[in-house]
Short mmCIF file of N, CA and C in Angstrom, two decimals:
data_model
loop_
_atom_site.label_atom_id
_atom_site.label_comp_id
_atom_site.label_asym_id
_atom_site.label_seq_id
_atom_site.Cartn_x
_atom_site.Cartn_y
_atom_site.Cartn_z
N UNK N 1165 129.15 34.52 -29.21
CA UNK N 1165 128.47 33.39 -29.81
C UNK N 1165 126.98 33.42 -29.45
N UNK N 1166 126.49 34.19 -28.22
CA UNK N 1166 125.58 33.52 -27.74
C UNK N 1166 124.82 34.75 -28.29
N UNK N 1167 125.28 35.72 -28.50
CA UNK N 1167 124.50 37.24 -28.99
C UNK N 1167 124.09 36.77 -30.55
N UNK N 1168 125.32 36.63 -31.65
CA UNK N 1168 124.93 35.95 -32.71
C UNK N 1168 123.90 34.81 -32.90
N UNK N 1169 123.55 33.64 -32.54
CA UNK N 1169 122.50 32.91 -32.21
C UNK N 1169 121.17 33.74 -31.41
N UNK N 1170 121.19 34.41 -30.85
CA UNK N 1170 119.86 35.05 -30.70
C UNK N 1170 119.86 36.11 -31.59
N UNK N 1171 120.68 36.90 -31.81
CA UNK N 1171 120.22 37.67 -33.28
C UNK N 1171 119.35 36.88 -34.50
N UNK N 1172 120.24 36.17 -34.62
CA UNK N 1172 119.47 35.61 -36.11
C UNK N 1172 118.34 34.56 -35.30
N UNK N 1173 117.88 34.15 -34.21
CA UNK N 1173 116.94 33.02 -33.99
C UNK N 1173 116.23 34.29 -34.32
N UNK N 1174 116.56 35.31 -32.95
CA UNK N 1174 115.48 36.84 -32.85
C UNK N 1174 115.19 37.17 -34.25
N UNK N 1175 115.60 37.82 -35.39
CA UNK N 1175 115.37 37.92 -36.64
C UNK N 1175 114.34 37.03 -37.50
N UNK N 1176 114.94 35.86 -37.39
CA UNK N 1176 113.97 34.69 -37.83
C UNK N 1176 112.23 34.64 -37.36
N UNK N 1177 112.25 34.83 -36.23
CA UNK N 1177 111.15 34.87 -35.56
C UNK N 1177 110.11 35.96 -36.02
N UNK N 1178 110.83 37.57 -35.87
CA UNK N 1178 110.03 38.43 -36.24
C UNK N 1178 109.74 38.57 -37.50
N UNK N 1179 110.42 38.02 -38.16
CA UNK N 1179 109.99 38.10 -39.54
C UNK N 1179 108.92 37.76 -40.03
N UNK N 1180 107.91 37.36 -39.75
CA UNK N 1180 106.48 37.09 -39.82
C UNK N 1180 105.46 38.53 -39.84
N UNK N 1181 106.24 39.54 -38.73
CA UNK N 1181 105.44 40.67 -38.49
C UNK N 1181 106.06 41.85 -39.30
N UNK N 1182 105.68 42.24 -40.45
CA UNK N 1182 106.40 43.14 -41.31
C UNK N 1182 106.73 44.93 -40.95
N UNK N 1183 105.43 44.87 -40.27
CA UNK N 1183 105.48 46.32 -39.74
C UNK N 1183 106.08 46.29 -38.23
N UNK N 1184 106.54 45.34 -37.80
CA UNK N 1184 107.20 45.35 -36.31
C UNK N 1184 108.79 44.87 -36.62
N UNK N 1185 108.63 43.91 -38.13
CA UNK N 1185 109.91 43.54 -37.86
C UNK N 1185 111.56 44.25 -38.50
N UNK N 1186 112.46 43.51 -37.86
CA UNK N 1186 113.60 44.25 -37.84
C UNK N 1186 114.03 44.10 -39.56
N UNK N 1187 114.46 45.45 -39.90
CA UNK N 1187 114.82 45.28 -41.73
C UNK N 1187 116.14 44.77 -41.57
N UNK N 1188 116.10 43.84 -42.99
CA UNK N 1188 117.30 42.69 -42.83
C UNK N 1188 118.36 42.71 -42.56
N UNK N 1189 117.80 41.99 -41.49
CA UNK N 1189 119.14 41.67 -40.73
C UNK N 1189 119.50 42.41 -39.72
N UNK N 1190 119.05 43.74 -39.03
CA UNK N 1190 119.08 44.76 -37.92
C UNK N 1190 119.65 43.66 -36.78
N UNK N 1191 120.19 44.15 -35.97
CA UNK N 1191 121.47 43.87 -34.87
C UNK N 1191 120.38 44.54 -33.60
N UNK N 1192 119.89 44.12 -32.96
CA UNK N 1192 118.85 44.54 -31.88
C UNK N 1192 120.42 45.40 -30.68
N UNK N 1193 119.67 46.60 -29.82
CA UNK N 1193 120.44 46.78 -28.76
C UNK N 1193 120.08 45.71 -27.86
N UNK N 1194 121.28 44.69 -27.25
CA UNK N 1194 121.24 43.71 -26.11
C UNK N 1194 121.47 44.25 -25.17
N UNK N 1195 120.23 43.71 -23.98
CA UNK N 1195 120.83 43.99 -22.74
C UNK N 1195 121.26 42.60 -21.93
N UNK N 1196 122.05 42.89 -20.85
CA UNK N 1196 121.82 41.09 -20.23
C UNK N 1196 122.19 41.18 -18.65
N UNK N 1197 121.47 40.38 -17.77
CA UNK N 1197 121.37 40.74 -16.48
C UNK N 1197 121.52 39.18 -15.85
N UNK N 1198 121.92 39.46 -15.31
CA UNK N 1198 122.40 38.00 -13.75
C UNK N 1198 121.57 38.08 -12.85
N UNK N 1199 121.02 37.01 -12.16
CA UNK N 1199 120.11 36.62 -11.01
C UNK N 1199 119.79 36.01 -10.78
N UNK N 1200 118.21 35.74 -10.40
CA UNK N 1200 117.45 34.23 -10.03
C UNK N 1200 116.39 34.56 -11.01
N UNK N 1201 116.03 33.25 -11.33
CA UNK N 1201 114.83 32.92 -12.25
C UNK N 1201 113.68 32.33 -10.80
N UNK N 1202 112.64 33.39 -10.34
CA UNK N 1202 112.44 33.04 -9.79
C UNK N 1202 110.85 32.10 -10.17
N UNK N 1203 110.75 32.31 -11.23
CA UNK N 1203 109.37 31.42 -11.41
C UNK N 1203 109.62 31.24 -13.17
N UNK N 1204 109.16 30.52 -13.70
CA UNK N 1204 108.88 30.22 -15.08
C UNK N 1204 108.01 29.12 -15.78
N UNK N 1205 106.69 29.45 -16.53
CA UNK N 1205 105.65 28.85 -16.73
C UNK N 1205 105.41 28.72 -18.41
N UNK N 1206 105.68 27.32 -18.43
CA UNK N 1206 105.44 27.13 -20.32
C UNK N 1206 104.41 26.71 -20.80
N UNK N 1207 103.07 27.34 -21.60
CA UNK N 1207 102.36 26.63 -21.86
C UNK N 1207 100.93 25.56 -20.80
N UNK N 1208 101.81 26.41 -19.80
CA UNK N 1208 100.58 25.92 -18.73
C UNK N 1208 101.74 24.72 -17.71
N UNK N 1209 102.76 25.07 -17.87
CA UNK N 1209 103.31 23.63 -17.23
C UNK N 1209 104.67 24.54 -16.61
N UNK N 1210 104.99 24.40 -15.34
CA UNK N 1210 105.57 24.81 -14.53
C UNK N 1210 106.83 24.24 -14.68
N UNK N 1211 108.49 25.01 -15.37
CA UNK N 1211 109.61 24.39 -15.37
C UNK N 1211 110.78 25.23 -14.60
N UNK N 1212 110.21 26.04 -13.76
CA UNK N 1212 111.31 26.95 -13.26
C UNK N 1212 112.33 26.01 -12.68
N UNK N 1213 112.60 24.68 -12.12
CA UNK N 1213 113.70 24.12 -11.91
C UNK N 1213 114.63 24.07 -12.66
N UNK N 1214 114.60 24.65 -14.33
CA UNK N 1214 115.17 24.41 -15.64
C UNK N 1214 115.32 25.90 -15.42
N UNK N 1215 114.85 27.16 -15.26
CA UNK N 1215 115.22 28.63 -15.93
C UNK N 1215 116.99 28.91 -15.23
N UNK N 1216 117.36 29.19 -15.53
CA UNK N 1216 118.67 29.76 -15.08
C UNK N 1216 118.91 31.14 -14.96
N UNK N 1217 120.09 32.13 -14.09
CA UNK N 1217 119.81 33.17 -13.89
C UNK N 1217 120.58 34.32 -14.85
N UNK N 1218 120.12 34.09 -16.35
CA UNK N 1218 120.29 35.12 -17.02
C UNK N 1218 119.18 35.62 -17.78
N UNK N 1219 118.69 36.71 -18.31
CA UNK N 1219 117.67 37.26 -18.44
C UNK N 1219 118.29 38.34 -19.68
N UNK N 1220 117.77 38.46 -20.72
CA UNK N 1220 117.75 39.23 -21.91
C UNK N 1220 116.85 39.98 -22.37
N UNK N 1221 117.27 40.89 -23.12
CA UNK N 1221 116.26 42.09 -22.99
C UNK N 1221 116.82 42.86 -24.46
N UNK N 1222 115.94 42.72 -25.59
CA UNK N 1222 116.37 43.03 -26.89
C UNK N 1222 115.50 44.50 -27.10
N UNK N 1223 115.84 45.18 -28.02
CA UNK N 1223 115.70 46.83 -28.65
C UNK N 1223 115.71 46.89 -29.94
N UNK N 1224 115.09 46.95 -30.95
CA UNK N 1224 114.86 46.74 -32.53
C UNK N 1224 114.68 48.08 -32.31
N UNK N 1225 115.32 48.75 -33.43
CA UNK N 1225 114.96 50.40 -33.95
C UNK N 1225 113.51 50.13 -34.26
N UNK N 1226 113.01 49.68 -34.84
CA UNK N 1226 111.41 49.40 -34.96
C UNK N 1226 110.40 49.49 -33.79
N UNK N 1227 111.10 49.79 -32.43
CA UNK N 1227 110.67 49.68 -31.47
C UNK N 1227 109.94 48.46 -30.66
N UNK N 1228 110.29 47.25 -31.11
CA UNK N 1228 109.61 45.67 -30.73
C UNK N 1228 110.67 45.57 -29.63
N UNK N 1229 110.43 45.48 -28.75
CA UNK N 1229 111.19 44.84 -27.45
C UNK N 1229 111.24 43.02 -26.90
N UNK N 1230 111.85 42.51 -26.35
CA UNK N 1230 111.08 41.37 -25.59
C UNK N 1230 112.25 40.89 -24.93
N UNK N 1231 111.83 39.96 -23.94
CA UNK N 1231 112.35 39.62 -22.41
C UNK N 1231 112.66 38.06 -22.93
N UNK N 1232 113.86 37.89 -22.61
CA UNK N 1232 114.18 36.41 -22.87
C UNK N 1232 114.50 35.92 -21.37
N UNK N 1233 113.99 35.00 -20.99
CA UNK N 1233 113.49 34.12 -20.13
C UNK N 1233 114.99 32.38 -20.57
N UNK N 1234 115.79 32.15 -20.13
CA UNK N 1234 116.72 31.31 -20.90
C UNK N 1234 116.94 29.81 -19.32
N UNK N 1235 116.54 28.74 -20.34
CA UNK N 1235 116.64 27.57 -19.55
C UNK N 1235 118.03 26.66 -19.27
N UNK N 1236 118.15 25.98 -18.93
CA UNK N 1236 119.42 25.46 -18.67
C UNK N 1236 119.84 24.54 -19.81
N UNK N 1237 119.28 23.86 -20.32
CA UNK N 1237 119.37 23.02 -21.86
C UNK N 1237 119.17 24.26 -22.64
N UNK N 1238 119.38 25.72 -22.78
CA UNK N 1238 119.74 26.45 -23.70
C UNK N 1238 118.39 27.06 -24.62
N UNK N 1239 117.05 26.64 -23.83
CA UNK N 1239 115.40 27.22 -24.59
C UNK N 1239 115.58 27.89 -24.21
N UNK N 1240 114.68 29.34 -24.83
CA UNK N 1240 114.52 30.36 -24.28
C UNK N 1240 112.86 30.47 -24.60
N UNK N 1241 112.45 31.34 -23.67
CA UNK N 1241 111.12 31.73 -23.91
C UNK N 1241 111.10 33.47 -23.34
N UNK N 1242 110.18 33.66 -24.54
CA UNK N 1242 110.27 35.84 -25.20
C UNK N 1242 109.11 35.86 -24.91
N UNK N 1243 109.20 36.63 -23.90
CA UNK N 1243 107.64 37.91 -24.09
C UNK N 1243 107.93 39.33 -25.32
N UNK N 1244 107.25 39.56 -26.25
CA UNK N 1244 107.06 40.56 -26.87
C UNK N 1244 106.35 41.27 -27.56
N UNK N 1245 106.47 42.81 -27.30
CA UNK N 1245 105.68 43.32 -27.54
C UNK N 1245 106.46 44.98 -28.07
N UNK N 1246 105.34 45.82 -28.52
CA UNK N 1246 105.94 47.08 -29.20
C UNK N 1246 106.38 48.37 -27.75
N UNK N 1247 107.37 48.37 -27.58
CA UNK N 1247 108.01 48.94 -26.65
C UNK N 1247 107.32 51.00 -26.30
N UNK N 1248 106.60 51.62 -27.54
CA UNK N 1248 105.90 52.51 -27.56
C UNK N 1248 104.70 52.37 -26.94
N UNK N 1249 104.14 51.03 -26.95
CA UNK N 1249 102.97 51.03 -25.82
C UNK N 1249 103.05 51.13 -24.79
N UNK N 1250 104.20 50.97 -23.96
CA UNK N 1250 104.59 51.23 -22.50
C UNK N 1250 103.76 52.34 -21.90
N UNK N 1251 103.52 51.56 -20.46
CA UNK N 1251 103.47 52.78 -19.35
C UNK N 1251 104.21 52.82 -18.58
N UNK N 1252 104.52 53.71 -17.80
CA UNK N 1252 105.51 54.01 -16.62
C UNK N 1252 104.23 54.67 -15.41
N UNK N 1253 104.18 53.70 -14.61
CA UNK N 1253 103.16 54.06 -13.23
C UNK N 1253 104.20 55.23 -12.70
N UNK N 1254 105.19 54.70 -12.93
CA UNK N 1254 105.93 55.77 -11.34
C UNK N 1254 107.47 55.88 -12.56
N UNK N 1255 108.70 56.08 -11.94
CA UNK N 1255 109.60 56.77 -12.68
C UNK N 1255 110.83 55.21 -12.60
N UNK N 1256 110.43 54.96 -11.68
CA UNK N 1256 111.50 53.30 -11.80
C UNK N 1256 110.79 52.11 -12.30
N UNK N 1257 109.62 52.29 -12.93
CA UNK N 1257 108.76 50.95 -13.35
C UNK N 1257 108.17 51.11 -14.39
N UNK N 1258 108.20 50.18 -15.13
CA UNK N 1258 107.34 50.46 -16.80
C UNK N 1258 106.58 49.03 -16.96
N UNK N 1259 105.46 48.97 -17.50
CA UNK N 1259 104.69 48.23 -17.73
C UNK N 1259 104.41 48.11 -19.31
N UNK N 1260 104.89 46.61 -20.07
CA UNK N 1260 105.55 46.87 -21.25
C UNK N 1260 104.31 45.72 -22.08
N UNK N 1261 102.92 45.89 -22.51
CA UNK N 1261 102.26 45.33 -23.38
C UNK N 1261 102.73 44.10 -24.09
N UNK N 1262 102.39 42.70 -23.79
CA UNK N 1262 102.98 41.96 -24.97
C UNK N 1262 102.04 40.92 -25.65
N UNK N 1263 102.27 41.13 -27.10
CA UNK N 1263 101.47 40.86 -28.18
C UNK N 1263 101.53 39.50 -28.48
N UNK N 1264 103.04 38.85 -28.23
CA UNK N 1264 103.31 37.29 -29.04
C UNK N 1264 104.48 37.10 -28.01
N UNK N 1265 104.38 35.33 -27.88
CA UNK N 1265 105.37 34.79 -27.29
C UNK N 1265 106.38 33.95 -28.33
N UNK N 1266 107.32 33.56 -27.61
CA UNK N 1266 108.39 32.71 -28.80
C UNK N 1266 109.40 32.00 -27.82
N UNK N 1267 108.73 30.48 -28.18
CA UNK N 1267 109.02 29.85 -27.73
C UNK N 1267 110.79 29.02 -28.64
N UNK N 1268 111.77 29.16 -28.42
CA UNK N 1268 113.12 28.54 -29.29
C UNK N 1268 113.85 27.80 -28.38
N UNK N 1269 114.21 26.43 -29.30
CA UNK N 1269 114.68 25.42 -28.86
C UNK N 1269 115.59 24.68 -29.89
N UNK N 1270 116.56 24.72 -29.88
CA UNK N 1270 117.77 23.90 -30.74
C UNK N 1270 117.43 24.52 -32.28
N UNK N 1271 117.39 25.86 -32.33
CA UNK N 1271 117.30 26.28 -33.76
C UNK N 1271 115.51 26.32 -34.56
N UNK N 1272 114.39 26.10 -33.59
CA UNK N 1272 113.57 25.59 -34.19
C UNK N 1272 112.51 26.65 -33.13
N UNK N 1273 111.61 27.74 -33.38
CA UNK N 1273 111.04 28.82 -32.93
C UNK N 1273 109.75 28.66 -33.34
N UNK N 1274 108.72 28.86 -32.28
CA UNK N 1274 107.09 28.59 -31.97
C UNK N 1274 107.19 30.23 -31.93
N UNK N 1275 106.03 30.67 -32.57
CA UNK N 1275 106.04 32.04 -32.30
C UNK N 1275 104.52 32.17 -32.04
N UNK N 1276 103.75 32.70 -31.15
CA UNK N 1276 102.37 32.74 -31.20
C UNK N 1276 101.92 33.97 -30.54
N UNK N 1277 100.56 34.45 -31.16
CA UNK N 1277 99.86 35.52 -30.37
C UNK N 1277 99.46 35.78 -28.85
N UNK N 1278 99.69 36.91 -27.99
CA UNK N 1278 99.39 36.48 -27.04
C UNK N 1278 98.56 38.43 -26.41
N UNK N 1279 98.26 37.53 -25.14
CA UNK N 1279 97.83 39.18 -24.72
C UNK N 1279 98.17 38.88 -23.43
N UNK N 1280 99.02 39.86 -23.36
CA UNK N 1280 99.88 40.17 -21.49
C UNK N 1280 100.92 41.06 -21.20
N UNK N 1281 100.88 40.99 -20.41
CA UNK N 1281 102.00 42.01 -19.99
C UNK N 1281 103.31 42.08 -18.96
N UNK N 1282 104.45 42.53 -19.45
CA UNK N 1282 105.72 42.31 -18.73
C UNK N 1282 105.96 43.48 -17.58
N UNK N 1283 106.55 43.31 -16.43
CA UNK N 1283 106.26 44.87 -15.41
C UNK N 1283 107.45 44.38 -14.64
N UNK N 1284 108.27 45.74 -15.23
CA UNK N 1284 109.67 45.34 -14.85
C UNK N 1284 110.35 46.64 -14.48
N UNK N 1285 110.65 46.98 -13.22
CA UNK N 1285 111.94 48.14 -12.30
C UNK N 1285 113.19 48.50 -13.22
N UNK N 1286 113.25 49.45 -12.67
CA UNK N 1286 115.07 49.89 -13.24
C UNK N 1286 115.71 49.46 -12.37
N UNK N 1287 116.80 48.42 -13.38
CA UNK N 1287 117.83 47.96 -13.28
C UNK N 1287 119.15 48.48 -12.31
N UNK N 1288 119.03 49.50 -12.50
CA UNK N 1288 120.40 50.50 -12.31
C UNK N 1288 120.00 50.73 -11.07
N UNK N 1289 118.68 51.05 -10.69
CA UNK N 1289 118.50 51.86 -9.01
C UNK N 1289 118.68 50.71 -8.26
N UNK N 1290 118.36 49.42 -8.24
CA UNK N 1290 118.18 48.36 -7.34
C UNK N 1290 117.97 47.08 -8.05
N UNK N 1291 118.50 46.06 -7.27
CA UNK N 1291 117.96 44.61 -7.85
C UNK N 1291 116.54 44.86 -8.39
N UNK N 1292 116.79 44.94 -9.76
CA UNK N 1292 115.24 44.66 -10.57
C UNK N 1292 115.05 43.40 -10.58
N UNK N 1293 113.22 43.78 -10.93
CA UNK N 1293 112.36 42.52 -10.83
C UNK N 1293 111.86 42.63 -12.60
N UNK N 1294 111.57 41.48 -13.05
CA UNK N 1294 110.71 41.42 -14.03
C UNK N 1294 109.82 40.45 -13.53
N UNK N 1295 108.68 40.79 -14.40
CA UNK N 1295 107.12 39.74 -13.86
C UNK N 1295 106.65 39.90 -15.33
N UNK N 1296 106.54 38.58 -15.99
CA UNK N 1296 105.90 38.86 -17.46
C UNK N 1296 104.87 37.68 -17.04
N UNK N 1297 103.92 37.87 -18.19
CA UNK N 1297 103.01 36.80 -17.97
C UNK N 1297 101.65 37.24 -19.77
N UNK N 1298 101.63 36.22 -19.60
CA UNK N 1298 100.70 36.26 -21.18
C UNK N 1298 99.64 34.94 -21.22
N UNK N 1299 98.25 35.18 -22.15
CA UNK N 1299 97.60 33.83 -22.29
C UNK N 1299 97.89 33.69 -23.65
N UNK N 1300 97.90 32.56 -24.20
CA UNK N 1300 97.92 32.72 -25.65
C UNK N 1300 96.41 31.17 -26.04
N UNK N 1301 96.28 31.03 -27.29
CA UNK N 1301 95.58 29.73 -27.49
C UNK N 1301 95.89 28.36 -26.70
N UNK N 1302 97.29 28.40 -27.03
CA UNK N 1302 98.13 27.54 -26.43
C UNK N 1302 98.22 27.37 -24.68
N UNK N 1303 97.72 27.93 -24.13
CA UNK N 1303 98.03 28.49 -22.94
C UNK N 1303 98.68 29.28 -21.91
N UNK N 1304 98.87 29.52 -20.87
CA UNK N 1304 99.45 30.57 -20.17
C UNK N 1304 101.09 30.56 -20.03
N UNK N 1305 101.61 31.50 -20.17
CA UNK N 1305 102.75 31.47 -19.96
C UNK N 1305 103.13 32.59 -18.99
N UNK N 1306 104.02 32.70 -18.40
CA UNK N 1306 104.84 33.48 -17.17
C UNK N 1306 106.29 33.44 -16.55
N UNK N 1307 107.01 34.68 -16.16
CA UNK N 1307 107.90 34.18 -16.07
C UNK N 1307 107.93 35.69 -14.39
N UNK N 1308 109.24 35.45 -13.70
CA UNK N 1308 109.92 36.02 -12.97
C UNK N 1308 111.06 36.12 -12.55
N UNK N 1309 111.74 37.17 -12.47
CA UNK N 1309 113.16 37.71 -12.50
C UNK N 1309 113.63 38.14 -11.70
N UNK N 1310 114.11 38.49 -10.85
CA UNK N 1310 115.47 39.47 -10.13
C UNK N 1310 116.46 39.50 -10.27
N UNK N 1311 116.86 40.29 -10.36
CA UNK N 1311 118.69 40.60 -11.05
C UNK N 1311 119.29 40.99 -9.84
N UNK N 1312 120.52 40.63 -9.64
CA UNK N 1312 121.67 40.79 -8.72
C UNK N 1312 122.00 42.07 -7.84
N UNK N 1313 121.71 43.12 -8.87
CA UNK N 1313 121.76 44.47 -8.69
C UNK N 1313 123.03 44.97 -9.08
N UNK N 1314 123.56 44.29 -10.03
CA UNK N 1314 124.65 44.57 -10.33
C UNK N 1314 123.91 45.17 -12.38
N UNK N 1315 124.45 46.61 -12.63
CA UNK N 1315 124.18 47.30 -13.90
C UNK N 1315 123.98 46.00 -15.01
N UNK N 1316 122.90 46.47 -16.11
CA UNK N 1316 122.92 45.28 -17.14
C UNK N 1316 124.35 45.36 -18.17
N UNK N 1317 124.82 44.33 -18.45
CA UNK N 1317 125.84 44.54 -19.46
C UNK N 1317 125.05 44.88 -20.99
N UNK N 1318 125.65 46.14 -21.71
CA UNK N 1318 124.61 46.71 -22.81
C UNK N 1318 125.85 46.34 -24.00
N UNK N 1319 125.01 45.55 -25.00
CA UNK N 1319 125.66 45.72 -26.48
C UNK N 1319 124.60 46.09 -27.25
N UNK N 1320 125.44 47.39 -27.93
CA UNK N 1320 124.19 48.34 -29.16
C UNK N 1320 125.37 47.60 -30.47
N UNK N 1321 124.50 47.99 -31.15
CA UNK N 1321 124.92 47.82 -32.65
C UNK N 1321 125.98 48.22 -33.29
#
């Protein structure tokens, strides 16, 4: 249930960006990871008492990636960006460019430009961290992650 509802919110959203977005109807590879939400920043306003510890992580053949950030009343907030811009400093860490945030709440998705970047460990070697963070018009947004260290659960298409 919960993969279907972010497919189509996820779909809905990118559809604005023609050359990034997923052709109709594409089924993103899901990833999904358990942990602590250890920080989360909306818009300039600090709600990490609300993030909860699951963390999503979408794959469009188009190569658009983004980090879902998911609150306890069921918002989520996406860092994303085109997954080919990546760097990798070292061989367990990639540093992942992000272009637009997306903000979704009860069916109803803020999507806006942004410039920042997500810098996030492999999963598999050790409790990963994610650290995203972006400014947009709207203001700053940020988030932080650690996962359990337990492998991400993967659904491909």
């Amino acid at each position: 249930m919960i993969r279907s509802i972010l497919c189509f919110g996820i779909s809905a959203v990118l559809i604005g960006q023609a050359e990034a977005a997923p052709r109709g109807g594409e089924v993103p590879t899901l990833a999904t990871v358990k942990g602590t939400c250890d920080r989360l920043v909306i818009g300039g306003r600090d709600v990490t008492a609300q993030c909860n510890g699951t963390l999503l992580n979408t794959s469009y053949s188009t190569g658009r990636v983004g980090f879902y950030f998911v609150t306890s009343d069921g918002a989520a907030l996406t860092f994303t960006g085109m997954g080919s811009s990546q760097i990798k400093p070292d061989p367990d860490t990639a540093v992942q460019p992000v272009d637009g945030v997306i903000f979704g709440f009860k069916g109803q998705f803020d999507r806006t430009k942004a410039v920042g970047t997500c810098r996030f460990t492999n999963p598999y070697a050790r409790p990963g961290l994610v650290s995203c963070k972006a400014d947009t018009q709207g203001g700053n947004f940020a988030a932080e992650f650690t996962t359990d260290g337990q492998p991400p659960s993967v659904m491909k298409p």
